[in-house]
Amino acid sequence: MRVLVVIPTFEPGYEPNPAIEAFYRANFDSWLDPAGGFDWTVCLSDFASNAPYKAFLRRYAAERGPRVHMLDGDRRLSATQAFNAVLRTRSYDVAVLAASDTRVRDRDWLVHLAADFADPRTVIAIPTVTEDGGPWLPQTQVAPRDVPSIEIVAPKIFQLVVGAFHRHMLEAFDHRLADRFLAMGNEKGMMWQSLAVDGRAVLNFRCNIMHERFHDGGRHRWNDDQGRAERRRLEGEISKAVNAVLPMPGGWFRYSRPWHEAIAEGLRGGTIRALARSLY
């Protein structure tokens, strides 16, 4: 199985700092050389950090050898968009999006996620995390749990800190995850994408990812305060418009791009796949 690990990075105000570099090196290194004999590649996808941070990334990739690459973009993208940019340049069977402030516990992380994909229905596998898991699921766990994965059933959604996505789903959508939204909107789109290919998403308890932010001089917030305020202003209007024609449990359509437009666009296509395609 070919596994592509994509780590989006974004440090626009970075100043050379040995502690921050050590933090990132330890995070990046943890994803290298997973157990299980998989054909793995790691790509750092940067849109768009400043010159000192990009120089650090280039040095890191050069030091780590041919399995580690860097995609150097020249405009700001969201983490999901930076992930999608890599998918169009690499071959893979499973693609993993990993936040830059995450770290795996041991080399068996991929063995656990690969076990989920042994079921051909599984197209999304989400590990638990030590911080910032979705409030609708038991995604936040302080440690691994030796229990089977559970299916994530809409309207419940995950928080995308780390996620593994099967090629079967991604190639149905031109090798792209839903990426038009912020504030959990993309995760909702990903759930639609999984349904559109008759697949399922699962939450994996055996794979538990450490999510530890380094605040002193680093930046891990993709959503600026002004943008969040504007989205909150629109939430009531959007939710009311969508739920008038398509009732869903509390607030499932209350984020970012007007969801009533996305729903209308998708329903005109007459299929769940058409709906999902409207979200990226």
PDB file of C-alpha atoms in Angstrom:
ATOM      1  CA  MET A   1       0.000   0.000   0.000  1.00  0.00           C
ATOM      2  CA  ARG A   2       1.360   3.403  -1.016  1.00  0.00           C
ATOM      3  CA  VAL A   3       0.874   5.937   1.759  1.00  0.00           C
ATOM      4  CA  LEU A   4       1.305   9.670   1.244  1.00  0.00           C
ATOM      5  CA  VAL A   5       1.558  11.784   4.418  1.00  0.00           C
ATOM      6  CA  VAL A   6       0.934  15.482   3.793  1.00  0.00           C
ATOM      7  CA  ILE A   7       1.808  18.001   6.496  1.00  0.00           C
ATOM      8  CA  PRO A   8       0.520  21.520   5.709  1.00  0.00           C
ATOM      9  CA  THR A   9       2.661  24.241   7.267  1.00  0.00           C
ATOM     10  CA  PHE A  10       2.079  27.961   7.727  1.00  0.00           C
ATOM     11  CA  GLU A  11       4.386  30.290   9.671  1.00  0.00           C
ATOM     12  CA  PRO A  12       4.137  33.770   8.108  1.00  0.00           C
ATOM     13  CA  GLY A  13       5.834  35.611  10.972  1.00  0.00           C
ATOM     14  CA  TYR A  14       8.566  33.117  11.787  1.00  0.00           C
ATOM     15  CA  GLU A  15      11.896  34.279  13.163  1.00  0.00           C
ATOM     16  CA  PRO A  16      14.705  31.709  13.498  1.00  0.00           C
ATOM     17  CA  ASN A  17      14.236  29.974  16.823  1.00  0.00           C
ATOM     18  CA  PRO A  18      15.986  26.707  17.821  1.00  0.00           C
ATOM     19  CA  ALA A  19      13.136  25.688  20.129  1.00  0.00           C
ATOM     20  CA  ILE A  20      10.507  26.044  17.402  1.00  0.00           C
ATOM     21  CA  GLU A  21      12.684  24.194  14.904  1.00  0.00           C
ATOM     22  CA  ALA A  22      13.203  21.377  17.403  1.00  0.00           C
ATOM     23  CA  PHE A  23       9.432  21.200  17.937  1.00  0.00           C
ATOM     24  CA  TYR A  24       8.758  20.863  14.222  1.00  0.00           C
ATOM     25  CA  ARG A  25      11.620  18.433  13.598  1.00  0.00           C
ATOM     26  CA  ALA A  26      10.326  16.106  16.306  1.00  0.00           C
ATOM     27  CA  ASN A  27       6.800  16.295  14.887  1.00  0.00           C
ATOM     28  CA  PHE A  28       7.879  15.691  11.286  1.00  0.00           C
ATOM     29  CA  ASP A  29      10.309  12.905  12.235  1.00  0.00           C
ATOM     30  CA  SER A  30       7.583  10.987  14.051  1.00  0.00           C
ATOM     31  CA  TRP A  31       5.727  10.401  10.781  1.00  0.00           C
ATOM     32  CA  LEU A  32       8.764   8.917   9.012  1.00  0.00           C
ATOM     33  CA  ASP A  33       9.389   5.194   8.510  1.00  0.00           C
ATOM     34  CA  PRO A  34       6.160   3.697   9.912  1.00  0.00           C
ATOM     35  CA  ALA A  35       6.067   0.006  10.789  1.00  0.00           C
ATOM     36  CA  GLY A  36       4.343  -2.485   8.511  1.00  0.00           C
ATOM     37  CA  GLY A  37       6.468  -2.386   5.357  1.00  0.00           C
ATOM     38  CA  PHE A  38       4.401   0.310   3.626  1.00  0.00           C
ATOM     39  CA  ASP A  39       5.640   2.345   0.667  1.00  0.00           C
ATOM     40  CA  TRP A  40       5.554   5.748   2.366  1.00  0.00           C
ATOM     41  CA  THR A  41       6.286   9.332   1.378  1.00  0.00           C
ATOM     42  CA  VAL A  42       6.045  12.540   3.424  1.00  0.00           C
ATOM     43  CA  CYS A  43       5.410  15.924   1.824  1.00  0.00           C
ATOM     44  CA  LEU A  44       5.562  19.282   3.623  1.00  0.00           C
ATOM     45  CA  SER A  45       3.074  21.557   1.869  1.00  0.00           C
ATOM     46  CA  ASP A  46       3.729  25.216   2.624  1.00  0.00           C
ATOM     47  CA  PHE A  47       1.353  28.069   1.632  1.00  0.00           C
ATOM     48  CA  ALA A  48       2.741  30.620   2.317  1.00  0.00           C
ATOM     49  CA  SER A  49       5.249  30.973   5.146  1.00  0.00           C
ATOM     50  CA  ASN A  50       7.967  33.584   5.172  1.00  0.00           C
ATOM     51  CA  ALA A  51      11.447  33.039   3.747  1.00  0.00           C
ATOM     52  CA  PRO A  52      13.175  31.942   7.002  1.00  0.00           C
ATOM     53  CA  TYR A  53      10.616  29.225   7.678  1.00  0.00           C
ATOM     54  CA  LYS A  54      10.664  27.986   4.087  1.00  0.00           C
ATOM     55  CA  ALA A  55      14.454  27.794   4.321  1.00  0.00           C
ATOM     56  CA  PHE A  56      14.108  25.649   7.436  1.00  0.00           C
ATOM     57  CA  LEU A  57      11.686  23.319   5.644  1.00  0.00           C
ATOM     58  CA  ARG A  58      13.997  22.978   2.651  1.00  0.00           C
ATOM     59  CA  ARG A  59      16.914  22.091   4.923  1.00  0.00           C
ATOM     60  CA  TYR A  60      14.825  19.547   6.759  1.00  0.00           C
ATOM     61  CA  ALA A  61      13.618  17.838   3.562  1.00  0.00           C
ATOM     62  CA  ALA A  62      17.145  17.721   2.133  1.00  0.00           C
ATOM     63  CA  GLU A  63      18.499  16.176   5.340  1.00  0.00           C
ATOM     64  CA  ARG A  64      15.863  13.446   5.488  1.00  0.00           C
ATOM     65  CA  GLY A  65      16.405  11.971   2.041  1.00  0.00           C
ATOM     66  CA  PRO A  66      14.366  11.083  -1.044  1.00  0.00           C
ATOM     67  CA  ARG A  67      11.153  10.038   0.725  1.00  0.00           C
ATOM     68  CA  VAL A  68      10.641  13.534   2.173  1.00  0.00           C
ATOM     69  CA  HIS A  69       9.559  16.354  -0.147  1.00  0.00           C
ATOM     70  CA  MET A  70       8.435  19.956   0.057  1.00  0.00           C
ATOM     71  CA  LEU A  71       5.775  21.693  -2.017  1.00  0.00           C
ATOM     72  CA  ASP A  72       6.568  25.406  -1.929  1.00  0.00           C
ATOM     73  CA  GLY A  73       3.521  27.543  -2.686  1.00  0.00           C
ATOM     74  CA  ASP A  74       3.436  31.290  -3.202  1.00  0.00           C
ATOM     75  CA  ARG A  75      -0.052  32.153  -1.917  1.00  0.00           C
ATOM     76  CA  ARG A  76      -1.993  31.489   1.250  1.00  0.00           C
ATOM     77  CA  LEU A  77      -4.179  28.395   1.272  1.00  0.00           C
ATOM     78  CA  SER A  78      -6.083  26.589   3.972  1.00  0.00           C
ATOM     79  CA  ALA A  79      -4.695  23.328   5.332  1.00  0.00           C
ATOM     80  CA  THR A  80      -7.162  21.313   3.249  1.00  0.00           C
ATOM     81  CA  GLN A  81      -6.310  23.232   0.088  1.00  0.00           C
ATOM     82  CA  ALA A  82      -2.588  22.711   0.748  1.00  0.00           C
ATOM     83  CA  PHE A  83      -3.319  18.982   1.128  1.00  0.00           C
ATOM     84  CA  ASN A  84      -5.235  18.892  -2.140  1.00  0.00           C
ATOM     85  CA  ALA A  85      -2.387  20.620  -3.959  1.00  0.00           C
ATOM     86  CA  VAL A  86      -0.101  17.707  -3.103  1.00  0.00           C
ATOM     87  CA  LEU A  87      -2.578  15.015  -4.170  1.00  0.00           C
ATOM     88  CA  ARG A  88      -2.324  16.211  -7.759  1.00  0.00           C
ATOM     89  CA  THR A  89       1.455  15.659  -7.772  1.00  0.00           C
ATOM     90  CA  ARG A  90       1.904  12.261  -6.083  1.00  0.00           C
ATOM     91  CA  SER A  91       0.772   8.647  -6.395  1.00  0.00           C
ATOM     92  CA  TYR A  92      -0.893   7.021  -3.404  1.00  0.00           C
ATOM     93  CA  ASP A  93      -3.432   4.485  -2.203  1.00  0.00           C
ATOM     94  CA  VAL A  94      -4.054   6.220   1.123  1.00  0.00           C
ATOM     95  CA  ALA A  95      -3.362   9.904   1.769  1.00  0.00           C
ATOM     96  CA  VAL A  96      -2.933  11.198   5.316  1.00  0.00           C
ATOM     97  CA  LEU A  97      -3.411  14.839   6.291  1.00  0.00           C
ATOM     98  CA  ALA A  98      -1.472  15.605   9.481  1.00  0.00           C
ATOM     99  CA  ALA A  99      -1.455  18.979  11.226  1.00  0.00           C
ATOM    100  CA  SER A 100       2.052  20.331  11.721  1.00  0.00           C
ATOM    101  CA  ASP A 101       1.623  20.415  15.506  1.00  0.00           C
ATOM    102  CA  THR A 102       0.899  16.682  15.794  1.00  0.00           C
ATOM    103  CA  ARG A 103       3.191  13.788  16.667  1.00  0.00           C
ATOM    104  CA  VAL A 104       2.647  10.020  16.523  1.00  0.00           C
ATOM    105  CA  ARG A 105       3.393   7.893  19.577  1.00  0.00           C
ATOM    106  CA  ASP A 106       5.166   5.012  17.866  1.00  0.00           C
ATOM    107  CA  ARG A 107       5.831   3.432  14.481  1.00  0.00           C
ATOM    108  CA  ASP A 108       2.659   1.296  14.618  1.00  0.00           C
ATOM    109  CA  TRP A 109       0.309   4.198  13.871  1.00  0.00           C
ATOM    110  CA  LEU A 110      -0.102   3.219  10.229  1.00  0.00           C
ATOM    111  CA  VAL A 111      -0.651  -0.458  11.024  1.00  0.00           C
ATOM    112  CA  HIS A 112      -3.698   0.550  13.061  1.00  0.00           C
ATOM    113  CA  LEU A 113      -5.139   2.824  10.362  1.00  0.00           C
ATOM    114  CA  ALA A 114      -4.445   0.292   7.595  1.00  0.00           C
ATOM    115  CA  ALA A 115      -6.547  -2.244   9.520  1.00  0.00           C
ATOM    116  CA  ASP A 116      -9.557   0.034   9.039  1.00  0.00           C
ATOM    117  CA  PHE A 117      -9.050   0.050   5.270  1.00  0.00           C
ATOM    118  CA  ALA A 118      -9.130  -3.753   5.202  1.00  0.00           C
ATOM    119  CA  ASP A 119     -12.897  -3.203   5.121  1.00  0.00           C
ATOM    120  CA  PRO A 120     -13.531  -2.014   1.545  1.00  0.00           C
ATOM    121  CA  ARG A 121     -16.371   0.208   2.766  1.00  0.00           C
ATOM    122  CA  THR A 122     -13.973   2.367   4.796  1.00  0.00           C
ATOM    123  CA  VAL A 123     -12.791   5.433   2.900  1.00  0.00           C
ATOM    124  CA  ILE A 124     -11.980   7.731   5.862  1.00  0.00           C
ATOM    125  CA  ALA A 125     -10.101   6.708   9.025  1.00  0.00           C
ATOM    126  CA  ILE A 126      -9.756   9.278  11.805  1.00  0.00           C
ATOM    127  CA  PRO A 127      -7.401   8.652  14.747  1.00  0.00           C
ATOM    128  CA  THR A 128      -8.158   9.950  18.208  1.00  0.00           C
ATOM    129  CA  VAL A 129      -6.144  12.943  19.425  1.00  0.00           C
ATOM    130  CA  THR A 130      -5.041  14.211  22.817  1.00  0.00           C
ATOM    131  CA  GLU A 131      -6.467  17.699  22.195  1.00  0.00           C
ATOM    132  CA  ASP A 132      -9.092  19.369  19.994  1.00  0.00           C
ATOM    133  CA  GLY A 133     -11.092  16.338  18.927  1.00  0.00           C
ATOM    134  CA  GLY A 134     -14.618  16.874  17.650  1.00  0.00           C
ATOM    135  CA  PRO A 135     -17.199  17.415  20.399  1.00  0.00           C
ATOM    136  CA  TRP A 136     -19.721  15.142  18.655  1.00  0.00           C
ATOM    137  CA  LEU A 137     -17.506  12.042  19.043  1.00  0.00           C
ATOM    138  CA  PRO A 138     -15.182  10.519  21.641  1.00  0.00           C
ATOM    139  CA  GLN A 139     -12.316  11.749  19.445  1.00  0.00           C
ATOM    140  CA  THR A 140     -10.349  13.379  22.274  1.00  0.00           C
ATOM    141  CA  GLN A 141      -8.523  10.654  24.209  1.00  0.00           C
ATOM    142  CA  VAL A 142      -5.513  11.015  26.506  1.00  0.00           C
ATOM    143  CA  ALA A 143      -4.035   7.712  25.299  1.00  0.00           C
ATOM    144  CA  PRO A 144      -4.681   4.830  22.885  1.00  0.00           C
ATOM    145  CA  ARG A 145      -7.479   2.408  23.694  1.00  0.00           C
ATOM    146  CA  ASP A 146      -7.395  -1.221  22.604  1.00  0.00           C
ATOM    147  CA  VAL A 147     -10.960  -1.277  21.310  1.00  0.00           C
ATOM    148  CA  PRO A 148     -12.341  -1.604  17.765  1.00  0.00           C
ATOM    149  CA  SER A 149     -12.916   1.407  15.562  1.00  0.00           C
ATOM    150  CA  ILE A 150     -16.446   2.790  15.421  1.00  0.00           C
ATOM    151  CA  GLU A 151     -18.341   4.146  12.436  1.00  0.00           C
ATOM    152  CA  ILE A 152     -18.952   7.899  12.289  1.00  0.00           C
ATOM    153  CA  VAL A 153     -22.573   8.359  11.266  1.00  0.00           C
ATOM    154  CA  ALA A 154     -23.919  11.701  10.021  1.00  0.00           C
ATOM    155  CA  PRO A 155     -24.914  14.143  11.356  1.00  0.00           C
ATOM    156  CA  LYS A 156     -21.980  13.474  13.674  1.00  0.00           C
ATOM    157  CA  ILE A 157     -18.675  14.692  12.266  1.00  0.00           C
ATOM    158  CA  PHE A 158     -15.001  14.567  13.177  1.00  0.00           C
ATOM    159  CA  GLN A 159     -12.551  17.401  13.725  1.00  0.00           C
ATOM    160  CA  LEU A 160      -9.802  17.055  11.106  1.00  0.00           C
ATOM    161  CA  VAL A 161      -6.542  17.169  13.039  1.00  0.00           C
ATOM    162  CA  VAL A 162      -5.223  14.015  11.391  1.00  0.00           C
ATOM    163  CA  GLY A 163      -7.141  11.952   8.865  1.00  0.00           C
ATOM    164  CA  ALA A 164      -6.473   9.134   6.401  1.00  0.00           C
ATOM    165  CA  PHE A 165      -8.390   9.063   3.109  1.00  0.00           C
ATOM    166  CA  HIS A 166      -8.614   6.210   0.626  1.00  0.00           C
ATOM    167  CA  ARG A 167      -7.950   6.780  -3.053  1.00  0.00           C
ATOM    168  CA  HIS A 168     -11.312   5.221  -3.923  1.00  0.00           C
ATOM    169  CA  MET A 169     -13.083   8.245  -2.478  1.00  0.00           C
ATOM    170  CA  LEU A 170     -10.613  10.915  -3.534  1.00  0.00           C
ATOM    171  CA  GLU A 171     -10.396   9.913  -7.187  1.00  0.00           C
ATOM    172  CA  ALA A 172     -14.198  10.201  -7.459  1.00  0.00           C
ATOM    173  CA  PHE A 173     -13.735  13.912  -6.690  1.00  0.00           C
ATOM    174  CA  ASP A 174     -10.704  14.679  -8.852  1.00  0.00           C
ATOM    175  CA  HIS A 175      -8.346  13.878  -5.945  1.00  0.00           C
ATOM    176  CA  ARG A 176      -9.693  16.642  -3.731  1.00  0.00           C
ATOM    177  CA  LEU A 177     -11.264  16.849  -0.321  1.00  0.00           C
ATOM    178  CA  ALA A 178     -14.007  19.384   0.293  1.00  0.00           C
ATOM    179  CA  ASP A 179     -12.063  22.633   0.735  1.00  0.00           C
ATOM    180  CA  ARG A 180     -14.393  25.618   0.285  1.00  0.00           C
ATOM    181  CA  PHE A 181     -15.140  26.089   3.948  1.00  0.00           C
ATOM    182  CA  LEU A 182     -13.745  26.906   7.375  1.00  0.00           C
ATOM    183  CA  ALA A 183     -15.076  26.213  10.885  1.00  0.00           C
ATOM    184  CA  MET A 184     -15.900  22.497  10.354  1.00  0.00           C
ATOM    185  CA  GLY A 185     -17.578  23.024   6.994  1.00  0.00           C
ATOM    186  CA  ASN A 186     -14.969  20.957   5.165  1.00  0.00           C
ATOM    187  CA  GLU A 187     -15.435  18.016   7.529  1.00  0.00           C
ATOM    188  CA  LYS A 188     -19.148  18.027   6.739  1.00  0.00           C
ATOM    189  CA  GLY A 189     -18.289  18.007   3.050  1.00  0.00           C
ATOM    190  CA  MET A 190     -15.966  15.032   3.594  1.00  0.00           C
ATOM    191  CA  MET A 191     -18.794  13.109   5.207  1.00  0.00           C
ATOM    192  CA  TRP A 192     -20.921  13.783   2.124  1.00  0.00           C
ATOM    193  CA  GLN A 193     -18.034  12.614  -0.059  1.00  0.00           C
ATOM    194  CA  SER A 194     -17.818   9.311   1.816  1.00  0.00           C
ATOM    195  CA  LEU A 195     -21.566   8.753   1.440  1.00  0.00           C
ATOM    196  CA  ALA A 196     -21.402   9.585  -2.242  1.00  0.00           C
ATOM    197  CA  VAL A 197     -19.120   6.611  -2.937  1.00  0.00           C
ATOM    198  CA  ASP A 198     -21.163   4.305  -0.668  1.00  0.00           C
ATOM    199  CA  GLY A 199     -18.337   4.407   1.848  1.00  0.00           C
ATOM    200  CA  ARG A 200     -18.010   5.091   5.523  1.00  0.00           C
ATOM    201  CA  ALA A 201     -15.839   7.021   7.970  1.00  0.00           C
ATOM    202  CA  VAL A 202     -14.492   5.452  11.163  1.00  0.00           C
ATOM    203  CA  LEU A 203     -12.878   6.651  14.384  1.00  0.00           C
ATOM    204  CA  ASN A 204      -9.779   4.650  15.344  1.00  0.00           C
ATOM    205  CA  PHE A 205      -8.976   4.339  19.073  1.00  0.00           C
ATOM    206  CA  ARG A 206      -5.793   2.294  18.720  1.00  0.00           C
ATOM    207  CA  CYS A 207      -4.132   5.091  16.755  1.00  0.00           C
ATOM    208  CA  ASN A 208      -3.911   8.051  19.137  1.00  0.00           C
ATOM    209  CA  ILE A 209      -2.072  11.180  17.988  1.00  0.00           C
ATOM    210  CA  MET A 210      -0.416  13.677  20.319  1.00  0.00           C
ATOM    211  CA  HIS A 211      -1.629  17.172  19.518  1.00  0.00           C
ATOM    212  CA  GLU A 212       0.506  19.661  21.426  1.00  0.00           C
ATOM    213  CA  ARG A 213       0.672  23.233  20.269  1.00  0.00           C
ATOM    214  CA  PHE A 214       3.833  25.302  20.601  1.00  0.00           C
ATOM    215  CA  HIS A 215       2.566  28.812  21.262  1.00  0.00           C
ATOM    216  CA  ASP A 216       5.803  30.692  21.954  1.00  0.00           C
ATOM    217  CA  GLY A 217       6.527  32.267  18.590  1.00  0.00           C
ATOM    218  CA  GLY A 218       4.653  29.695  16.501  1.00  0.00           C
ATOM    219  CA  ARG A 219       1.324  29.992  14.750  1.00  0.00           C
ATOM    220  CA  HIS A 220      -1.305  27.260  14.534  1.00  0.00           C
ATOM    221  CA  ARG A 221      -4.542  29.206  14.035  1.00  0.00           C
ATOM    222  CA  TRP A 222      -5.785  29.133  10.437  1.00  0.00           C
ATOM    223  CA  ASN A 223      -8.908  31.177  11.181  1.00  0.00           C
ATOM    224  CA  ASP A 224      -8.468  34.857  11.985  1.00  0.00           C
ATOM    225  CA  ASP A 225     -10.793  36.533  14.496  1.00  0.00           C
ATOM    226  CA  GLN A 226     -12.394  38.834  11.934  1.00  0.00           C
ATOM    227  CA  GLY A 227     -13.256  35.898   9.698  1.00  0.00           C
ATOM    228  CA  ARG A 228     -14.854  33.984  12.562  1.00  0.00           C
ATOM    229  CA  ALA A 229     -16.947  37.004  13.523  1.00  0.00           C
ATOM    230  CA  GLU A 230     -18.267  37.328   9.978  1.00  0.00           C
ATOM    231  CA  ARG A 231     -19.159  33.643   9.841  1.00  0.00           C
ATOM    232  CA  ARG A 232     -21.015  33.884  13.143  1.00  0.00           C
ATOM    233  CA  ARG A 233     -22.987  36.834  11.796  1.00  0.00           C
ATOM    234  CA  LEU A 234     -24.180  34.707   8.886  1.00  0.00           C
ATOM    235  CA  GLU A 235     -24.879  31.530  10.851  1.00  0.00           C
ATOM    236  CA  GLY A 236     -28.480  32.275  11.774  1.00  0.00           C
ATOM    237  CA  GLU A 237     -29.490  33.265   8.251  1.00  0.00           C
ATOM    238  CA  ILE A 238     -27.773  30.274   6.668  1.00  0.00           C
ATOM    239  CA  SER A 239     -29.179  27.765   9.138  1.00  0.00           C
ATOM    240  CA  LYS A 240     -32.706  29.121   8.764  1.00  0.00           C
ATOM    241  CA  ALA A 241     -32.587  29.002   4.957  1.00  0.00           C
ATOM    242  CA  VAL A 242     -31.263  25.442   4.782  1.00  0.00           C
ATOM    243  CA  ASN A 243     -33.403  23.929   7.487  1.00  0.00           C
ATOM    244  CA  ALA A 244     -36.513  25.389   5.875  1.00  0.00           C
ATOM    245  CA  VAL A 245     -36.090  22.927   2.999  1.00  0.00           C
ATOM    246  CA  LEU A 246     -33.869  20.218   4.450  1.00  0.00           C
ATOM    247  CA  PRO A 247     -34.262  19.819   8.245  1.00  0.00           C
ATOM    248  CA  MET A 248     -31.155  18.487   9.981  1.00  0.00           C
ATOM    249  CA  PRO A 249     -30.162  18.201  13.642  1.00  0.00           C
ATOM    250  CA  GLY A 250     -28.874  21.322  15.405  1.00  0.00           C
ATOM    251  CA  GLY A 251     -26.699  23.533  13.292  1.00  0.00           C
ATOM    252  CA  TRP A 252     -25.270  21.006  10.829  1.00  0.00           C
ATOM    253  CA  PHE A 253     -25.248  23.645   8.091  1.00  0.00           C
ATOM    254  CA  ARG A 254     -24.265  26.672  10.136  1.00  0.00           C
ATOM    255  CA  TYR A 255     -20.772  27.418   8.870  1.00  0.00           C
ATOM    256  CA  SER A 256     -18.832  29.402   6.287  1.00  0.00           C
ATOM    257  CA  ARG A 257     -19.999  29.460   2.690  1.00  0.00           C
ATOM    258  CA  PRO A 258     -23.821  29.695   2.543  1.00  0.00           C
ATOM    259  CA  TRP A 259     -24.784  26.068   2.810  1.00  0.00           C
ATOM    260  CA  HIS A 260     -28.225  26.611   1.278  1.00  0.00           C
ATOM    261  CA  GLU A 261     -26.430  27.466  -1.977  1.00  0.00           C
ATOM    262  CA  ALA A 262     -24.339  24.301  -1.791  1.00  0.00           C
ATOM    263  CA  ILE A 263     -27.364  22.152  -1.021  1.00  0.00           C
ATOM    264  CA  ALA A 264     -29.411  23.678  -3.828  1.00  0.00           C
ATOM    265  CA  GLU A 265     -26.549  23.193  -6.276  1.00  0.00           C
ATOM    266  CA  GLY A 266     -26.130  19.570  -5.257  1.00  0.00           C
ATOM    267  CA  LEU A 267     -29.814  18.668  -5.209  1.00  0.00           C
ATOM    268  CA  ARG A 268     -30.203  19.993  -8.745  1.00  0.00           C
ATOM    269  CA  GLY A 269     -27.787  17.229  -9.750  1.00  0.00           C
ATOM    270  CA  GLY A 270     -30.191  14.663  -8.339  1.00  0.00           C
ATOM    271  CA  THR A 271     -27.650  12.501  -6.491  1.00  0.00           C
ATOM    272  CA  ILE A 272     -25.592  12.492  -3.306  1.00  0.00           C
ATOM    273  CA  ARG A 273     -22.456  12.531  -5.461  1.00  0.00           C
ATOM    274  CA  ALA A 274     -23.657  15.687  -7.189  1.00  0.00           C
ATOM    275  CA  LEU A 275     -24.266  17.230  -3.781  1.00  0.00           C
ATOM    276  CA  ALA A 276     -20.809  16.264  -2.574  1.00  0.00           C
ATOM    277  CA  ARG A 277     -19.174  17.683  -5.690  1.00  0.00           C
ATOM    278  CA  SER A 278     -20.695  21.079  -4.892  1.00  0.00           C
ATOM    279  CA  LEU A 279     -18.585  21.278  -1.733  1.00  0.00           C
ATOM    280  CA  TYR A 280     -15.068  21.579  -3.194  1.00  0.00           C
TER     281      TYR A 280
END
